[in-house]
Amino acid sequence: MRALRGRFIRGLLFSGLMFGLGLYGAGCDEGTSDDDATPGDSTTGGEDTGGGGTGGDRAELEAPPGSVDPDELPDSDLENQPGNGGGTGAGTGGGTSPEGDQESPWGRPEADTGRPLPPRRPMNGSAQAAYRRGLQAAASGDSAQAQQAFQEALRADGNAYKAAYNLGVLADRAGQDARALQLYQQALRIQADYERAIEGIARIHLRRGNANEALSFVRPLAEQWIRNLAVQAIYGDVLVQANRPEEAIEAARRALRRDERFVPAMAVLVKANLRLGRTELAESILNQALQTSDSDAELHYLRGRMHQEAGQLQPALASYRRAIELEPSYTEARMALGLQQLAAGNYQEALQQFQTASRLAPGVAAVRLALGDALRATKQWQQAQAEFDRVQEMEPRNAEVHFNLAMMYREAGEQYPGMNNLQAYQRAVSELNRYRELMGPSLPRDDPSSTYLEELGRLIEREQRAIERDRARAEREAARAARQAQEAQEGGGEGGGE
């Protein structure tokens, strides 16, 4: 099983925008504020976002992350905020754009070029009050109450784009992709360059395996709003997912020419260079980014990934835990940590990570698959079966779920409700054969399924021999009992004749 899981881990670690989003202003389920999740997108003057920021000098308008004018004060509300797990709205914010013609490490500065960004206006008072209630409800895990409050905010102010976005996050986490897309699009119609809505839509396309569709959606927005550095970072991330790392590097460099300390663009460079196999360069950029913002969760996740690829598992675990500490709704970090714990036999901790991840990203088959595997490892057979069934509904041609089902039946044997050992082993063989069929030409020559099939063949033969022995024994005992009964009857008849 471990060999298969290794392939799964490596595939997962290249995900960037694949999993769930955080609420703006509060972390659903985890009780964290969105100011803890995404810097530079925190204050809008009249809005209450749950703390953080010093935006009193910008009472009427909000700027997106990193998208600042060259003359903005260095103590902008966009600086010194914690990082965003797995997203691209994080970073150092503004106030660091190079001035004049000074050359930056990334090329000639471009901070004063491009189309001006549309203004971001705060909600009215009634909408703000409802919005705050929604954040509080989300922080306490009451999704229904949060949804009601955000809807109220949107009714009170039709321009409350953050309320529309948060409704989209709630739908996204409930596995309602179509509804989430509608709400993200609504937020984007209200605020045409809203990076979080752009990111939400891109994530859904990527989760569906439509990297080209995600790219077609993000590219024109990135070209239109070149001053919005968060959008540029999202564009770079999507390019990495579309296996176009060289273009991703160019997109990130364009953002860094505007703000050489913009951390999300540095993270794109790290991921793109890792995709290209430039590990040393990626590590150098990552170290530079961490010096800029040590509280960015994605950077710690990337460091964990690099430790893991180098076989340094303890530092990797520490980095994943740090990423989760900084951003509790960071699904990728929870998955990476959970998979390592599962491989190490720490099943309960793995189960906890996957359970949280499944609440954050219920519609992602990889999350359900991992949760099912942890339930299997803790011998919760029927709950594991339910998760594997969900995976098959989501992805009918997912091969790995059949491998995991086979392992479950093999391990459970007669402990699986309604089955004896022979039935469980035969079911395991059936699942392994289906796994191999779906893998097709991509099945490795040393795939462990071959070994498991041989082992199961021996187990089935043993069970069949045991069944035959039991049947023969039962027949002998029945024959003996019949003879004894016959002898007793005959003996009784002779005694009566005397």
Coordinates of C-alpha atoms in Angstrom, one line a residue:
M1 CA 0.0 0.0 0.0
R2 CA 2.8 2.3 0.8
A3 CA 4.1 2.3 -2.8
L4 CA 0.8 3.5 -4.1
R5 CA 0.4 6.1 -1.5
G6 CA 3.8 7.5 -2.5
R7 CA 2.5 8.2 -6.0
F8 CA -0.6 9.8 -4.5
I9 CA 1.5 12.1 -2.2
R10 CA 3.7 13.3 -5.0
G11 CA 0.6 14.1 -7.1
L12 CA -1.0 16.0 -4.2
L13 CA 2.1 18.0 -3.5
F14 CA 2.0 19.7 -6.9
S15 CA -1.5 21.1 -6.2
G16 CA -1.7 24.8 -5.7
L17 CA -5.3 26.0 -6.1
M18 CA -6.9 22.6 -5.8
F19 CA -8.7 22.6 -2.5
G20 CA -11.1 24.7 -0.5
L21 CA -11.1 28.4 0.2
G22 CA -11.3 30.4 3.4
L23 CA -14.1 32.7 4.3
Y24 CA -13.3 36.4 4.0
G25 CA -13.2 37.5 7.6
A26 CA -13.5 34.1 9.3
G27 CA -12.4 30.6 8.9
C28 CA -15.4 28.4 8.6
D29 CA -15.3 25.4 10.9
E30 CA -12.0 26.3 12.4
G31 CA -12.9 29.6 14.0
T32 CA -10.0 31.6 12.4
S33 CA -10.4 35.0 11.0
D34 CA -9.7 35.7 7.3
D35 CA -7.3 38.4 8.3
D36 CA -5.3 35.5 9.6
A37 CA -5.6 33.9 6.2
T38 CA -5.0 36.6 3.6
P39 CA -3.1 39.8 4.1
G40 CA -3.6 42.9 2.1
D41 CA -7.3 42.2 1.6
S42 CA -8.4 43.1 5.1
T43 CA -9.8 46.6 5.6
T44 CA -12.1 48.7 3.6
G45 CA -12.7 51.6 5.9
G46 CA -16.3 51.1 7.1
E47 CA -16.1 47.3 7.1
D48 CA -15.3 45.2 10.1
T49 CA -13.2 42.2 9.1
G50 CA -12.5 40.8 12.5
G51 CA -9.4 42.6 13.5
G52 CA -6.0 43.6 12.1
G53 CA -5.0 46.3 9.7
T54 CA -4.3 50.0 10.2
G55 CA -6.4 51.4 7.4
G56 CA -7.9 54.4 9.0
D57 CA -6.2 56.7 6.5
R58 CA -8.0 54.8 3.7
A59 CA -11.5 55.2 5.1
E60 CA -13.5 55.0 1.8
L61 CA -11.6 52.6 -0.5
E62 CA -9.8 49.3 -0.3
A63 CA -6.9 48.2 -2.4
P64 CA -6.2 44.5 -3.3
P65 CA -3.1 42.8 -2.0
G66 CA 0.1 44.4 -3.2
S67 CA -1.7 46.7 -5.5
V68 CA -0.6 50.0 -4.2
D69 CA 0.5 53.3 -5.6
P70 CA 4.2 54.1 -5.4
D71 CA 3.6 57.0 -3.0
E72 CA 1.6 55.0 -0.5
L73 CA 2.8 55.1 3.1
P74 CA 4.8 52.1 4.2
D75 CA 2.5 51.6 7.2
S76 CA -0.3 50.6 4.9
D77 CA -3.0 48.2 6.2
L78 CA -1.7 45.8 3.6
E79 CA 1.6 45.0 5.4
N80 CA 2.6 42.6 8.1
Q81 CA -0.3 40.2 7.9
P82 CA -0.1 36.4 8.2
G83 CA -0.1 34.3 5.1
N84 CA -2.8 32.5 3.3
G85 CA -2.7 28.7 3.1
G86 CA -2.7 27.4 -0.4
G87 CA -4.0 30.6 -2.0
T88 CA -2.5 33.5 -3.8
G89 CA -3.9 36.5 -1.9
A90 CA -1.2 36.4 0.7
G91 CA 1.9 38.4 0.9
T92 CA 3.5 41.5 2.3
G93 CA 1.0 43.8 0.8
G94 CA 2.1 47.2 -0.4
G95 CA 4.5 49.9 0.5
T96 CA 7.5 48.1 -0.9
S97 CA 7.3 48.9 -4.6
P98 CA 10.6 50.2 -6.0
E99 CA 10.5 53.9 -6.8
G100 CA 11.7 55.7 -9.9
D101 CA 14.0 53.9 -12.3
Q102 CA 15.8 51.9 -9.6
E103 CA 16.3 48.4 -10.9
S104 CA 14.8 45.6 -8.8
P105 CA 16.1 42.0 -8.7
W106 CA 13.2 41.1 -11.1
G107 CA 13.7 43.7 -13.8
R108 CA 12.7 47.3 -14.4
P109 CA 10.0 48.6 -12.1
E110 CA 6.5 49.0 -13.6
A111 CA 4.5 50.1 -10.5
D112 CA 3.0 53.1 -12.2
T113 CA 1.8 51.4 -15.4
G114 CA -1.4 49.7 -16.3
R115 CA -5.1 50.4 -16.0
P116 CA -6.3 51.9 -12.7
L117 CA -8.1 49.4 -10.5
P118 CA -11.8 49.9 -9.8
P119 CA -12.6 51.4 -6.4
R120 CA -13.6 49.1 -3.6
R121 CA -16.3 50.7 -1.5
P122 CA -17.4 49.6 2.0
M123 CA -20.8 48.1 2.8
N124 CA -23.4 50.3 4.3
G125 CA -24.1 50.1 8.0
S126 CA -26.9 47.6 7.9
A127 CA -24.9 45.2 5.7
Q128 CA -21.9 45.5 7.9
A129 CA -23.9 44.4 10.9
A130 CA -25.3 41.4 9.1
Y131 CA -21.8 40.6 7.7
R132 CA -20.3 40.6 11.2
R133 CA -22.9 38.2 12.4
G134 CA -22.1 35.9 9.5
L135 CA -18.4 35.9 10.4
Q136 CA -19.2 35.1 14.0
A137 CA -21.6 32.3 13.0
A138 CA -19.0 30.9 10.6
A139 CA -16.3 31.0 13.3
S140 CA -18.5 29.0 15.6
G141 CA -19.2 26.4 12.8
D142 CA -22.8 27.4 12.3
S143 CA -22.9 27.4 8.5
A144 CA -26.7 27.8 8.2
Q145 CA -26.7 30.9 10.4
A146 CA -23.7 32.3 8.5
Q147 CA -25.4 31.8 5.2
Q148 CA -28.5 33.6 6.4
A149 CA -26.5 36.5 7.7
F150 CA -24.5 36.9 4.5
Q151 CA -27.7 36.8 2.5
E152 CA -29.1 39.5 4.7
A153 CA -25.9 41.6 4.1
L154 CA -26.3 41.2 0.4
R155 CA -29.9 42.2 0.5
A156 CA -29.0 45.3 2.6
D157 CA -26.3 46.3 0.1
G158 CA -26.3 44.9 -3.4
N159 CA -22.6 45.9 -3.7
A160 CA -21.5 43.7 -0.7
Y161 CA -19.2 41.6 -2.8
K162 CA -17.5 40.0 0.2
A163 CA -20.9 38.7 1.4
A164 CA -21.5 37.1 -2.0
Y165 CA -18.0 35.7 -1.9
N166 CA -18.5 34.2 1.5
L167 CA -21.8 32.6 0.4
G168 CA -19.8 31.1 -2.4
V169 CA -17.2 29.6 0.1
L170 CA -20.0 28.1 2.1
A171 CA -21.5 26.5 -1.0
D172 CA -18.0 25.4 -2.1
R173 CA -17.4 23.7 1.2
A174 CA -20.8 22.0 1.0
G175 CA -19.8 20.5 -2.3
Q176 CA -22.2 22.6 -4.3
D177 CA -19.8 23.6 -7.1
A178 CA -22.5 25.0 -9.4
R179 CA -23.9 27.3 -6.7
A180 CA -20.4 28.3 -5.6
L181 CA -19.5 29.3 -9.2
Q182 CA -22.7 31.5 -9.4
L183 CA -21.8 33.3 -6.1
Y184 CA -18.2 33.8 -7.0
Q185 CA -19.3 35.2 -10.4
Q186 CA -21.8 37.5 -8.6
A187 CA -19.0 38.8 -6.4
L188 CA -16.8 39.4 -9.5
R189 CA -19.6 41.2 -11.2
I190 CA -19.8 43.6 -8.3
Q191 CA -16.0 44.0 -7.9
A192 CA -14.5 43.4 -11.3
D193 CA -11.0 42.7 -10.1
Y194 CA -11.8 40.8 -6.9
E195 CA -9.0 38.3 -6.5
R196 CA -10.7 36.0 -4.1
A197 CA -13.7 35.4 -6.4
I198 CA -11.2 34.9 -9.3
E199 CA -9.3 32.4 -7.2
G200 CA -12.5 30.6 -6.2
I201 CA -13.6 30.1 -9.8
A202 CA -10.2 29.0 -10.8
R203 CA -10.1 26.4 -8.0
I204 CA -13.3 24.8 -9.1
H205 CA -12.1 24.5 -12.7
L206 CA -8.8 22.9 -11.5
R207 CA -10.6 20.5 -9.1
R208 CA -12.6 19.3 -12.1
G209 CA -9.4 18.7 -14.0
N210 CA -10.0 21.7 -16.4
A211 CA -6.7 23.5 -16.1
N212 CA -7.1 25.0 -19.6
E213 CA -10.5 26.3 -18.7
A214 CA -9.1 27.8 -15.6
L215 CA -6.4 29.4 -17.6
S216 CA -8.8 30.8 -20.2
F217 CA -10.8 32.3 -17.4
V218 CA -7.9 33.9 -15.5
R219 CA -5.7 35.1 -18.3
P220 CA -7.9 38.0 -19.6
L221 CA -8.5 39.2 -16.1
A222 CA -4.8 39.2 -15.4
E223 CA -4.2 41.1 -18.5
Q224 CA -6.9 43.6 -17.7
W225 CA -6.0 44.2 -14.1
I226 CA -2.2 44.2 -14.2
R227 CA -2.0 46.4 -11.2
N228 CA -3.7 43.8 -9.0
L229 CA -0.8 41.7 -8.0
A230 CA -2.9 39.1 -6.3
V231 CA -4.6 38.4 -9.7
Q232 CA -1.1 38.1 -11.2
A233 CA -0.1 35.5 -8.6
I234 CA -3.3 33.5 -9.2
Y235 CA -2.6 33.6 -12.9
G236 CA 0.9 32.3 -12.2
D237 CA -0.4 29.5 -10.1
V238 CA -2.9 28.4 -12.8
L239 CA 0.0 28.4 -15.3
V240 CA 1.9 26.0 -13.0
Q241 CA -1.2 23.8 -12.8
A242 CA -1.5 23.9 -16.6
N243 CA 2.1 22.7 -16.8
R244 CA 3.4 26.0 -18.2
P245 CA 6.0 26.8 -15.6
E246 CA 8.1 29.1 -17.9
E247 CA 5.1 31.3 -18.4
A248 CA 4.3 31.2 -14.7
I249 CA 7.8 32.5 -14.0
E250 CA 7.2 35.4 -16.4
A251 CA 3.9 36.3 -14.7
A252 CA 5.5 36.2 -11.3
R253 CA 8.4 38.4 -12.4
R254 CA 5.9 40.9 -13.8
A255 CA 4.3 41.2 -10.4
L256 CA 7.6 41.4 -8.6
R257 CA 8.7 44.2 -10.8
R258 CA 5.8 46.2 -9.3
D259 CA 6.5 45.0 -5.7
E260 CA 9.7 43.1 -5.2
R261 CA 8.6 41.8 -1.8
F262 CA 5.2 40.4 -2.9
V263 CA 5.3 37.0 -1.4
P264 CA 2.6 35.2 -3.4
A265 CA 4.6 35.9 -6.6
M266 CA 7.7 34.5 -4.9
A267 CA 5.6 31.4 -4.1
V268 CA 4.7 31.0 -7.7
L269 CA 8.4 31.2 -8.6
V270 CA 9.1 28.4 -6.1
K271 CA 6.4 26.1 -7.5
A272 CA 7.3 26.8 -11.1
N273 CA 11.0 26.1 -10.5
L274 CA 10.2 22.9 -8.7
R275 CA 8.1 21.9 -11.6
L276 CA 11.1 22.5 -13.8
G277 CA 13.4 20.5 -11.5
R278 CA 15.4 23.6 -10.4
T279 CA 15.4 22.6 -6.7
E280 CA 18.3 24.8 -5.6
L281 CA 16.8 27.9 -7.3
A282 CA 13.4 27.2 -5.8
E283 CA 15.0 26.8 -2.3
S284 CA 16.9 30.1 -2.7
I285 CA 13.7 32.0 -3.6
L286 CA 11.8 30.2 -0.8
N287 CA 14.4 31.3 1.7
Q288 CA 14.2 34.9 0.4
A289 CA 10.4 34.8 0.7
L290 CA 10.5 33.5 4.3
Q291 CA 12.8 36.3 5.2
T292 CA 10.2 38.7 3.9
S293 CA 7.3 37.0 5.6
D294 CA 7.9 34.1 8.0
S295 CA 4.2 34.1 8.8
D296 CA 3.0 33.0 5.4
A297 CA 1.5 29.6 5.6
E298 CA 2.0 28.6 2.0
L299 CA 5.7 29.2 2.3
H300 CA 5.9 26.8 5.2
Y301 CA 3.9 24.3 3.2
L302 CA 6.3 24.6 0.3
R303 CA 9.3 24.2 2.7
G304 CA 7.6 21.0 4.0
R305 CA 7.1 19.7 0.6
M306 CA 10.8 20.3 -0.3
H307 CA 11.9 18.6 3.0
Q308 CA 9.7 15.6 2.1
E309 CA 11.0 15.3 -1.4
A310 CA 14.5 15.2 0.1
G311 CA 13.5 12.5 2.5
Q312 CA 13.7 14.8 5.6
L313 CA 10.4 13.7 7.1
Q314 CA 10.7 15.2 10.6
P315 CA 11.4 18.8 9.3
A316 CA 8.6 18.2 6.7
L317 CA 6.1 17.4 9.4
A318 CA 7.2 20.4 11.4
S319 CA 6.7 22.7 8.4
Y320 CA 3.3 21.2 7.6
R321 CA 2.2 21.7 11.2
R322 CA 3.5 25.3 11.1
A323 CA 1.5 26.0 8.0
I324 CA -1.7 24.6 9.7
E325 CA -1.0 26.7 12.8
L326 CA -0.8 29.8 10.6
E327 CA -3.8 28.8 8.5
P328 CA -6.1 26.1 10.1
S329 CA -8.2 26.0 6.9
Y330 CA -5.1 25.1 4.8
T331 CA -6.4 21.9 3.2
E332 CA -3.3 21.0 1.3
A333 CA -1.1 21.1 4.4
R334 CA -3.6 19.0 6.4
M335 CA -3.6 16.5 3.6
A336 CA 0.2 16.4 3.4
L337 CA 0.6 16.0 7.1
G338 CA -2.2 13.4 7.3
L339 CA -0.7 11.3 4.5
Q340 CA 2.7 11.2 6.3
Q341 CA 1.1 10.3 9.5
L342 CA -0.9 7.5 7.8
A343 CA 2.3 6.2 6.2
A344 CA 4.0 6.2 9.6
G345 CA 1.2 4.3 11.3
N346 CA -0.1 7.3 13.3
Y347 CA -3.7 6.5 12.2
Q348 CA -5.6 8.7 14.7
E349 CA -3.8 11.9 13.9
A350 CA -4.1 11.1 10.2
L351 CA -7.8 10.6 10.6
Q352 CA -8.2 13.9 12.4
Q353 CA -6.4 15.8 9.6
F354 CA -8.5 14.1 6.9
Q355 CA -11.8 14.7 8.7
T356 CA -11.0 18.4 8.9
A357 CA -9.9 18.4 5.3
S358 CA -13.1 16.7 4.2
R359 CA -15.1 19.5 5.9
L360 CA -13.1 22.1 4.1
A361 CA -13.1 20.4 0.7
P362 CA -16.0 17.9 0.6
G363 CA -16.1 17.7 -3.1
V364 CA -12.5 16.7 -3.7
A365 CA -12.1 13.0 -4.4
A366 CA -8.5 12.8 -3.1
V367 CA -9.6 14.1 0.3
R368 CA -12.4 11.5 0.5
L369 CA -10.0 8.7 -0.6
A370 CA -7.5 9.6 2.1
L371 CA -10.3 9.8 4.7
G372 CA -11.5 6.4 3.7
D373 CA -8.0 5.0 3.9
A374 CA -7.6 6.4 7.5
L375 CA -11.0 4.9 8.5
R376 CA -9.8 1.6 7.0
A377 CA -6.6 1.8 9.0
T378 CA -8.6 2.3 12.2
K379 CA -10.9 -0.6 11.3
Q380 CA -14.0 1.4 10.8
W381 CA -14.9 -0.7 7.8
Q382 CA -18.4 0.6 7.0
Q383 CA -17.5 4.2 7.3
A384 CA -14.5 3.6 5.1
Q385 CA -16.7 1.9 2.6
A386 CA -19.0 4.9 2.5
E387 CA -16.1 7.2 1.7
F388 CA -14.8 4.9 -1.0
D389 CA -18.3 4.8 -2.5
R390 CA -18.3 8.7 -2.6
V391 CA -15.0 8.6 -4.4
Q392 CA -16.5 6.3 -7.1
E393 CA -19.5 8.6 -7.5
M394 CA -17.2 11.6 -8.0
E395 CA -14.7 9.8 -10.2
P396 CA -16.0 6.6 -11.7
R397 CA -12.7 5.8 -13.3
N398 CA -10.5 6.4 -10.2
A399 CA -8.2 3.4 -10.0
E400 CA -6.8 4.0 -6.5
V401 CA -10.1 3.7 -4.8
H402 CA -10.3 0.1 -6.0
F403 CA -6.8 -0.6 -4.6
N404 CA -7.9 0.8 -1.2
L405 CA -11.1 -1.2 -1.3
A406 CA -9.1 -4.3 -1.9
M407 CA -6.8 -3.6 1.0
M408 CA -9.9 -3.0 3.2
Y409 CA -11.4 -6.4 2.3
R410 CA -8.1 -8.1 2.7
E411 CA -7.5 -6.7 6.1
A412 CA -11.1 -7.0 7.4
G413 CA -11.8 -10.6 6.3
E414 CA -14.6 -12.0 8.3
Q415 CA -14.7 -8.8 10.5
Y416 CA -16.4 -7.0 7.6
P417 CA -20.1 -7.1 8.4
G418 CA -21.9 -9.8 6.4
M419 CA -18.9 -11.5 5.0
N420 CA -16.7 -14.5 5.8
N421 CA -13.0 -14.7 5.0
L422 CA -13.5 -16.3 1.6
Q423 CA -16.0 -13.7 0.5
A424 CA -13.8 -10.8 1.7
Y425 CA -10.7 -12.2 -0.1
Q426 CA -12.6 -12.8 -3.3
R427 CA -14.0 -9.3 -3.2
A428 CA -10.4 -8.0 -2.7
V429 CA -9.3 -9.9 -5.8
S430 CA -12.2 -8.4 -7.8
E431 CA -11.2 -4.9 -6.6
L432 CA -7.5 -5.4 -7.5
N433 CA -8.4 -6.6 -10.9
R434 CA -10.6 -3.6 -11.5
Y435 CA -7.7 -1.4 -10.2
R436 CA -5.3 -3.0 -12.7
E437 CA -7.8 -2.6 -15.5
L438 CA -8.3 1.1 -14.9
M439 CA -4.5 1.7 -14.5
G440 CA -4.0 0.1 -17.9
P441 CA -0.6 0.8 -19.5
S442 CA 0.4 3.2 -16.7
L443 CA 0.5 0.3 -14.2
P444 CA 4.2 0.0 -13.0
R445 CA 5.9 -3.3 -13.5
D446 CA 6.7 -3.5 -9.7
D447 CA 3.1 -2.5 -8.7
P448 CA 2.3 -4.1 -5.4
S449 CA -1.1 -5.3 -6.7
S450 CA 0.7 -8.3 -8.2
T451 CA 2.1 -9.4 -4.9
Y452 CA -1.2 -8.9 -3.2
L453 CA -3.0 -10.9 -5.8
E454 CA -0.6 -13.8 -5.3
E455 CA -1.1 -13.5 -1.5
L456 CA -4.9 -13.4 -1.9
G457 CA -4.8 -16.4 -4.1
R458 CA -3.0 -18.4 -1.4
L459 CA -5.5 -17.1 1.2
I460 CA -8.4 -18.1 -0.9
E461 CA -7.0 -21.6 -1.5
R462 CA -6.4 -21.9 2.2
E463 CA -10.0 -20.8 3.0
Q464 CA -11.4 -23.2 0.4
R465 CA -9.4 -26.1 1.8
A466 CA -10.6 -25.2 5.2
I467 CA -14.2 -25.1 4.0
E468 CA -13.7 -28.5 2.3
R469 CA -12.2 -29.9 5.5
D470 CA -15.1 -28.5 7.5
R471 CA -17.6 -29.9 5.0
A472 CA -15.9 -33.3 5.0
R473 CA -15.8 -33.3 8.8
A474 CA -19.4 -32.3 8.9
E475 CA -20.3 -35.1 6.5
R476 CA -18.3 -37.6 8.6
E477 CA -19.9 -36.4 11.8
A478 CA -23.4 -36.6 10.2
A479 CA -22.7 -40.1 8.9
R480 CA -21.4 -41.1 12.3
A481 CA -24.5 -39.7 14.0
A482 CA -26.7 -41.5 11.5
R483 CA -25.0 -44.8 12.1
Q484 CA -25.2 -44.3 15.9
A485 CA -28.9 -43.5 15.5
Q486 CA -29.4 -46.5 13.3
E487 CA -27.5 -48.8 15.7
A488 CA -29.5 -47.4 18.6
Q489 CA -32.7 -48.1 16.8
E490 CA -31.7 -51.6 15.9
G491 CA -30.5 -52.3 19.4
G492 CA -33.7 -51.1 20.9
G493 CA -35.7 -53.3 18.5
E494 CA -33.8 -56.5 19.5
G495 CA -34.2 -55.8 23.2
G496 CA -38.0 -55.4 22.8
G497 CA -38.2 -58.9 21.1
E498 CA -36.8 -60.7 24.1

